[in-house]
mmCIF file of C-alpha atoms and ligand atoms in Angstrom:
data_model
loop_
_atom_site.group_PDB
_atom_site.id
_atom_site.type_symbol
_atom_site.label_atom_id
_atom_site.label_comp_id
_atom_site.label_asym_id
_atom_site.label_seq_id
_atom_site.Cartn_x
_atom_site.Cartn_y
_atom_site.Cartn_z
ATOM 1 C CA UNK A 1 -60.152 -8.825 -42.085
ATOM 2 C CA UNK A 2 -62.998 -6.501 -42.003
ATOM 3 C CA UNK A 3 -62.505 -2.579 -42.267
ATOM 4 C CA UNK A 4 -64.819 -0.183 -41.043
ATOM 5 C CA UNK A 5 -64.194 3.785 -42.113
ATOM 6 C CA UNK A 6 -66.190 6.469 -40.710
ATOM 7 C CA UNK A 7 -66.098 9.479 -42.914
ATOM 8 C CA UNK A 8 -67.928 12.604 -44.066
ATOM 9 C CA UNK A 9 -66.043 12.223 -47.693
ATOM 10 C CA UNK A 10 -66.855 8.704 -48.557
ATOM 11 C CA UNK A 11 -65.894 10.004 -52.288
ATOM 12 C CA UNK A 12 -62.489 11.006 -51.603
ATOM 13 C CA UNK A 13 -61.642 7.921 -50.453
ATOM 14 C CA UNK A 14 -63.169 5.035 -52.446
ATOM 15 C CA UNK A 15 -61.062 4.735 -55.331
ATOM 16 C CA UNK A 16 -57.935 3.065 -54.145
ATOM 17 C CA UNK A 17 -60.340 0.621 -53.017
ATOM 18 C CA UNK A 18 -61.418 0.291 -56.090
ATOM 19 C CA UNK A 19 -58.271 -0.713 -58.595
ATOM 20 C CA UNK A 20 -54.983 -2.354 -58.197
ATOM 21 C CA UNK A 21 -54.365 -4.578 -55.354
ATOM 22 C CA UNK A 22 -56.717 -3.572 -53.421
ATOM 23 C CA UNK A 23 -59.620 -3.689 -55.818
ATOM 24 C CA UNK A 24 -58.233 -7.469 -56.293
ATOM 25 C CA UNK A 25 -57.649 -8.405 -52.389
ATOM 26 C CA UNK A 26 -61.720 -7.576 -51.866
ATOM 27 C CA UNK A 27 -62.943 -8.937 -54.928
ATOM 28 C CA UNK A 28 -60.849 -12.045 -53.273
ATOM 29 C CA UNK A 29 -62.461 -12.125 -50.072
ATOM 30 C CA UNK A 30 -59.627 -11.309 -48.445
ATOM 31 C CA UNK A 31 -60.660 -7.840 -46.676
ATOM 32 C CA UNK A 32 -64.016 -6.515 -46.524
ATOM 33 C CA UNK A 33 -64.026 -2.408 -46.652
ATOM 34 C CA UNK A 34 -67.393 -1.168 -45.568
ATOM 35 C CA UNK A 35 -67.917 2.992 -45.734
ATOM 36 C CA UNK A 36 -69.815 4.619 -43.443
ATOM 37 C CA UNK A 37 -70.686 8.169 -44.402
ATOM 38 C CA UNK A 38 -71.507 10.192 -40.907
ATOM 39 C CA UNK A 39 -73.682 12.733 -41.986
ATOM 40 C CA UNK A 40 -76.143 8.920 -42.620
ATOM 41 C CA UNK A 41 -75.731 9.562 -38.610
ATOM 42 C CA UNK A 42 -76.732 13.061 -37.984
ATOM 43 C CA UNK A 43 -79.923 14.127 -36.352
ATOM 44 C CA UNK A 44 -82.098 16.907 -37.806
ATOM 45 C CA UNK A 45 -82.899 18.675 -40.697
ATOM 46 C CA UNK A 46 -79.868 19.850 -42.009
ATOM 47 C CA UNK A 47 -77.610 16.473 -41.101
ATOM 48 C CA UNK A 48 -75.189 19.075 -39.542
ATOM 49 C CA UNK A 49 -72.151 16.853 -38.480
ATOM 50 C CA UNK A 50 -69.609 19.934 -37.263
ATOM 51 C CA UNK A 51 -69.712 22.567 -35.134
ATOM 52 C CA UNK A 52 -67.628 26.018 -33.849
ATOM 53 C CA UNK A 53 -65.228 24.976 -30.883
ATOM 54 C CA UNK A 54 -66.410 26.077 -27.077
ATOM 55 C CA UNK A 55 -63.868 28.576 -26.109
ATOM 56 C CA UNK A 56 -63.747 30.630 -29.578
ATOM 57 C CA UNK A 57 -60.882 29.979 -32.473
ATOM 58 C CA UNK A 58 -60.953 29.443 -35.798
ATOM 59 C CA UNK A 59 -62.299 26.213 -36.965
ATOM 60 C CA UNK A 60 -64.988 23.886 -37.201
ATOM 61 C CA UNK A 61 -65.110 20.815 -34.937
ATOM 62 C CA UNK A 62 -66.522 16.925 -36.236
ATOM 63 C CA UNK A 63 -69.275 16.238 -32.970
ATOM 64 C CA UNK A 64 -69.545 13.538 -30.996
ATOM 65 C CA UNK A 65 -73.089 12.452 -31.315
ATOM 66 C CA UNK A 66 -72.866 11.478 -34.932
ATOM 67 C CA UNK A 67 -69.801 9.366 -34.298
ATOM 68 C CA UNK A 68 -71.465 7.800 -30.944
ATOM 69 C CA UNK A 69 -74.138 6.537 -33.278
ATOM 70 C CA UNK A 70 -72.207 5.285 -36.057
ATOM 71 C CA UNK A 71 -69.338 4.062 -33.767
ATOM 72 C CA UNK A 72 -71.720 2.240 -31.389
ATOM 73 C CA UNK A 73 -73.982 0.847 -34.200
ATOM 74 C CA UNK A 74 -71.036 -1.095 -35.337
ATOM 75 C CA UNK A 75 -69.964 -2.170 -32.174
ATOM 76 C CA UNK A 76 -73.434 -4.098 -31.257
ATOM 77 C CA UNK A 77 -72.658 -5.729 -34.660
ATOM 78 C CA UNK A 78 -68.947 -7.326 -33.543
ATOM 79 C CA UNK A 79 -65.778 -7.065 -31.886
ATOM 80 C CA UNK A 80 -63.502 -4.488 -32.992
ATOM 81 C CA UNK A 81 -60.067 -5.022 -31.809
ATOM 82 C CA UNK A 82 -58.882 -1.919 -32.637
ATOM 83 C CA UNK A 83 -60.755 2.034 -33.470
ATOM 84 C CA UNK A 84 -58.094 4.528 -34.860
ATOM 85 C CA UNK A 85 -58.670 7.854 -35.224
ATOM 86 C CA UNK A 86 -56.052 9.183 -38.114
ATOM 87 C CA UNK A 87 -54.762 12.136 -36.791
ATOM 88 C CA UNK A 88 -51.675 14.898 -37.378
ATOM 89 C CA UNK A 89 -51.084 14.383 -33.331
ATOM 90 C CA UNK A 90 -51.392 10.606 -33.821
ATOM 91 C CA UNK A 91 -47.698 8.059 -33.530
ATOM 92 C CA UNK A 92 -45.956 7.904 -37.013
ATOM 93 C CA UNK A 93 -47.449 4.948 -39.083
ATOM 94 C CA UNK A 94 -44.492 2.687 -40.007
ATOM 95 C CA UNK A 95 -44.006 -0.982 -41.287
ATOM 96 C CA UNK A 96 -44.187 -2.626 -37.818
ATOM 97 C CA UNK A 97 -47.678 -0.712 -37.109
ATOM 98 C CA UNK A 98 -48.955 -2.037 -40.208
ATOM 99 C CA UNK A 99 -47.589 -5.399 -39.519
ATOM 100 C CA UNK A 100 -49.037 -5.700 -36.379
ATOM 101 C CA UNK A 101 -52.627 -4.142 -37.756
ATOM 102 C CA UNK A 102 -52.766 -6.677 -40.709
ATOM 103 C CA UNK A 103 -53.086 -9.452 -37.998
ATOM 104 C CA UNK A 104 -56.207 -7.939 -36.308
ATOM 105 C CA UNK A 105 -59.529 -9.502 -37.369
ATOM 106 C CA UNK A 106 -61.849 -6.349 -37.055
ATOM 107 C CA UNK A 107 -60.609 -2.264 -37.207
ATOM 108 C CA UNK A 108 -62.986 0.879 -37.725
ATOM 109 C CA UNK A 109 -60.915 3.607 -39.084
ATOM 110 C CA UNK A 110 -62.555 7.454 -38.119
ATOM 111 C CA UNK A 111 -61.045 9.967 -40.479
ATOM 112 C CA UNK A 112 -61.167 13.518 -38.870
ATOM 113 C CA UNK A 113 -61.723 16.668 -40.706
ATOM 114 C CA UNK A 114 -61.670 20.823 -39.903
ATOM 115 C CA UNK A 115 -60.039 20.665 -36.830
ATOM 116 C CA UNK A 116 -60.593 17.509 -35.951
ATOM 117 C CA UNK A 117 -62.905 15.684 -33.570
ATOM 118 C CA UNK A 118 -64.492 16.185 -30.066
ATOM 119 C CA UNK A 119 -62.065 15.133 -27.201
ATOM 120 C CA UNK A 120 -64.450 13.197 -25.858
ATOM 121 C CA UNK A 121 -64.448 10.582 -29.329
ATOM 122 C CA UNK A 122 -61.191 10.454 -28.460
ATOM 123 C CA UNK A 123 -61.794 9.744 -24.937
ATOM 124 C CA UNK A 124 -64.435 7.207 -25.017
ATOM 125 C CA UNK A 125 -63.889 5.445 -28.265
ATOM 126 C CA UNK A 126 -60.120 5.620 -29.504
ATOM 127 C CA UNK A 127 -57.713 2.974 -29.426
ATOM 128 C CA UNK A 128 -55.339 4.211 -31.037
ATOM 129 C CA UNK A 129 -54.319 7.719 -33.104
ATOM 130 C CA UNK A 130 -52.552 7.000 -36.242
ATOM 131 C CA UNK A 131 -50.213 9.570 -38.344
ATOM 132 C CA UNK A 132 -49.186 9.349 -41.821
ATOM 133 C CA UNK A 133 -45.787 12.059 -41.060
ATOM 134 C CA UNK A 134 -45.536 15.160 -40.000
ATOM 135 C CA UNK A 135 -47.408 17.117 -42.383
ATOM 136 C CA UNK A 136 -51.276 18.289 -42.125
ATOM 137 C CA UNK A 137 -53.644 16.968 -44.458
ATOM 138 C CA UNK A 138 -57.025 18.494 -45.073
ATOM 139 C CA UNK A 139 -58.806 15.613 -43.567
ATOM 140 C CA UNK A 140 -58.299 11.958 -42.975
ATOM 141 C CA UNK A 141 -59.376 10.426 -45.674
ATOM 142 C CA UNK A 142 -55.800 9.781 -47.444
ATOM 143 C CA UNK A 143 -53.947 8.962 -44.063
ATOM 144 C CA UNK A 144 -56.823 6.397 -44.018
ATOM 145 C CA UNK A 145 -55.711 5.199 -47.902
ATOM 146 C CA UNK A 146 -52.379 5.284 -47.475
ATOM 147 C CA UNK A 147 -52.902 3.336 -43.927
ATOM 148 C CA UNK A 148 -54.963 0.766 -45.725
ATOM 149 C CA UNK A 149 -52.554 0.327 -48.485
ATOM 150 C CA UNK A 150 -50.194 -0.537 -46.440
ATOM 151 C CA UNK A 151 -51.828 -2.772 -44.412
ATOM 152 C CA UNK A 152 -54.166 -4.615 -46.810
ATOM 153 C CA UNK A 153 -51.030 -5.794 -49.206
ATOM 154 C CA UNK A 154 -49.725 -7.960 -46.035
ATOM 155 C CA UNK A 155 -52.869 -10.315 -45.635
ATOM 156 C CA UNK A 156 -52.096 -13.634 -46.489
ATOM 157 C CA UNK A 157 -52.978 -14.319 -50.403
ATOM 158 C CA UNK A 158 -53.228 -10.713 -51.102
ATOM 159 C CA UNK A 159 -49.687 -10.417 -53.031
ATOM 160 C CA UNK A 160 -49.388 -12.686 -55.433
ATOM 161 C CA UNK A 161 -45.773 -13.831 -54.621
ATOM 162 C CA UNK A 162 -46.519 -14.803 -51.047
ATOM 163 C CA UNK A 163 -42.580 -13.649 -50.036
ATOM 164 C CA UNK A 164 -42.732 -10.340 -51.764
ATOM 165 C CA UNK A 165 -44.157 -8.236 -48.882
ATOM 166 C CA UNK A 166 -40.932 -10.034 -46.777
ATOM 167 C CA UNK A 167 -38.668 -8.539 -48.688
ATOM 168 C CA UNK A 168 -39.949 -5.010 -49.019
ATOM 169 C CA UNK A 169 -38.240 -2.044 -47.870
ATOM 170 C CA UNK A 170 -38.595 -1.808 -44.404
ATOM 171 C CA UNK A 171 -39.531 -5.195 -43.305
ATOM 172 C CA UNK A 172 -35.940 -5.751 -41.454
ATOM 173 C CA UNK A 173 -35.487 -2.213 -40.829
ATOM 174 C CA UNK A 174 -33.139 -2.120 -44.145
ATOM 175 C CA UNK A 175 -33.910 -0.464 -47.107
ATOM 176 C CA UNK A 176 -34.611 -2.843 -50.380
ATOM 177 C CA UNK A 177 -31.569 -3.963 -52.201
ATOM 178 C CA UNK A 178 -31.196 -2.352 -55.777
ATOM 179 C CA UNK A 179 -33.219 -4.784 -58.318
ATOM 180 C CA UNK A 180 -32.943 -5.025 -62.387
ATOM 181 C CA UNK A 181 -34.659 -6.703 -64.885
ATOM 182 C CA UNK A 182 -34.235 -7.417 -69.080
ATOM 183 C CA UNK A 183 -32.065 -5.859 -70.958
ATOM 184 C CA UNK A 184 -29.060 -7.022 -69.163
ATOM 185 C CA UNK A 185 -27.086 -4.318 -71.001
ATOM 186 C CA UNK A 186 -28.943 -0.967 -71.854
ATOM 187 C CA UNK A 187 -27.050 1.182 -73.624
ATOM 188 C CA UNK A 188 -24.124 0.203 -72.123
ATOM 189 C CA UNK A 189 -25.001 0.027 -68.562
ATOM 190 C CA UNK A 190 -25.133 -4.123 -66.909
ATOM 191 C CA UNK A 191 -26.796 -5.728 -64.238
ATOM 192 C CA UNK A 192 -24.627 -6.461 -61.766
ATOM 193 C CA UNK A 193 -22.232 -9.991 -62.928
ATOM 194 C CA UNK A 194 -23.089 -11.885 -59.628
ATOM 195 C CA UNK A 195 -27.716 -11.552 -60.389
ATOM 196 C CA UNK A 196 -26.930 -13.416 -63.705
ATOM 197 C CA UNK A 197 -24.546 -16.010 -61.640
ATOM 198 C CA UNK A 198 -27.501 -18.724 -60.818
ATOM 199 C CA UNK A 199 -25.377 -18.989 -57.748
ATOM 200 C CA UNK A 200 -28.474 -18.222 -55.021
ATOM 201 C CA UNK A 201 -26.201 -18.307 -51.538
ATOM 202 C CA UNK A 202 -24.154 -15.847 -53.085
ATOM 203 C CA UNK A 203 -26.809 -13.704 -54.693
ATOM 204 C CA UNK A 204 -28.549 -13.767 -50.987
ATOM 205 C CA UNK A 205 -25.558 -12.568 -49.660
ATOM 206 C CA UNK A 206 -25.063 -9.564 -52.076
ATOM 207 C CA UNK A 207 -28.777 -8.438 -51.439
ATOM 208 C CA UNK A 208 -27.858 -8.389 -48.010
ATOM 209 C CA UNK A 209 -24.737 -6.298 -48.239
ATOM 210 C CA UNK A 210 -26.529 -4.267 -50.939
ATOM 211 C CA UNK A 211 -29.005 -3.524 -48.359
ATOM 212 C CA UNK A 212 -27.173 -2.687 -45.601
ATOM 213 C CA UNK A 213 -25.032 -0.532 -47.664
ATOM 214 C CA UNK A 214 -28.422 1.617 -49.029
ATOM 215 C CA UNK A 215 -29.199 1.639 -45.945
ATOM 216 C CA UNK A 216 -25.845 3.507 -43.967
ATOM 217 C CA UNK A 217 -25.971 5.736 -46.789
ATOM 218 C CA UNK A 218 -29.507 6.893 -47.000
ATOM 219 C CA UNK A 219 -30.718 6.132 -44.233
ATOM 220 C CA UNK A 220 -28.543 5.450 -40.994
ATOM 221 C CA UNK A 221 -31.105 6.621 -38.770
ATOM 222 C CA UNK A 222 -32.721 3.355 -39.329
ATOM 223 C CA UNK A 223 -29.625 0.872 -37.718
ATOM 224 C CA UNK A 224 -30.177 2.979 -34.644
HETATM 225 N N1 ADE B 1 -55.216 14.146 -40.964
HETATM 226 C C1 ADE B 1 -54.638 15.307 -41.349
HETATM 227 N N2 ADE B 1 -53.310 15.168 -41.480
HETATM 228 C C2 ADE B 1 -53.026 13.873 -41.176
HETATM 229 C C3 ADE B 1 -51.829 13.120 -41.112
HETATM 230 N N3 ADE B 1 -50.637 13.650 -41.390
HETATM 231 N N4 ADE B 1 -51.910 11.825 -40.758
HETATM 232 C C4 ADE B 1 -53.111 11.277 -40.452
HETATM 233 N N5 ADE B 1 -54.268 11.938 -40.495
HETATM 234 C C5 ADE B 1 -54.232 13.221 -40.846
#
């Protein structure tokens, strides 16, 4: 998978990329994250990339030239199958969005900023607008980490146990199960007696009632 991300804070956003996981899953070959700084696209002197809003109100406004250029640079390159704007307005990210992403080949990512972009980048160039909840960041640039996070840990070969990402929160619409490890007793508190069983239909089975059980209780919303 190759990532594209159009930004004017490349600096704010490059260290996830670079520990952890994700440092690992590009040092692997397994995603390529290319950063593409706009103001590199600006025209004139003083690589202005923003501008006041037609129509008055407060705010400054990301322009659509720079992000023509940058946006239609990298399209005479390749095939995108997918340019997503991350955006307050955008649909809720959730597991089966970032399922569904992690099978694309190519994605640019535009991270807005101020008050966000020209309609018309929306208009010509978005596939799709992506939201992180419904709270307002200062500017794209950790929807677009938190996005890629999430996305990036279910390529193939990226986790090291190739199930683990199957059995994350989530991934059936269930929350996890609860989950212990060494000591078996800590200070007087036990893993559950059926985990230390060996007996793997019925451990299966009390991960699944576990689950289903977190799940009514915290959140029922989800079984909807
Ligand atoms: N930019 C600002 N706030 C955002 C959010 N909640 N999700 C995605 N992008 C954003």
């Amino acid at each position: 998978m190759r990532i594209d991300i159009i930004t004017v804070l490349p600096e704010l956003l490059k260290s996830p990329f670079e520990a952890s996981i994700l440092k690992r899953a590009i040092e692997k070959g397994l995603v390529e994250v290319h950063f593409h700084n706009l103001r590199d696209y600006s025209t004139g002197n003083y690589k202005q990339v923003d501008d006041y809003q037609f129509g008055g109100g407060a705010g400054m406004v990301l322009m659509v030239e720079p992000i023509d250029r940058c946006i239609t640079g990298l399209k005479e390159e390749r095939e995108y199958d997918e340019i997503i704007y991350m955006t307050p307005d955008g649909s809720t990210l959730n597991q089966a969005v970032s399922n569904e992403i992690s099978l694309k080949k190519n994605i640019i990512i535009l991270c807005g900023h101020y008050k966000g972009v020209d309609q018309r980048v929306r208009d010509m160039f978005i596939t799709r607008e992506i939201s992180i909840g419904d709270y307002v960041l200062s500017g794209g640039e950790l929807a677009a980490a938190v996005f890629c996070d999430a996305v990036i840990r279910l390529l193939p070969g990226v986790l090291n146990d190739e199930t683990s990402a199957l059995t994350d929160t989530f991934q059936d619409n269930l929350l996890a199960p609860p989950v212990y490890t060494r000591p078996s007793n800590y200070k007087g508190t036990t893993v559950p007696e059926v985990l230390l069983s060996g007996d793997f239909p019925k451990i299966e089975k009390w991960r699944e009632e576990k689950a289903l059980e977190r799940t009514e209780k915290l959140r029922p919303d989800l079984l909807n």
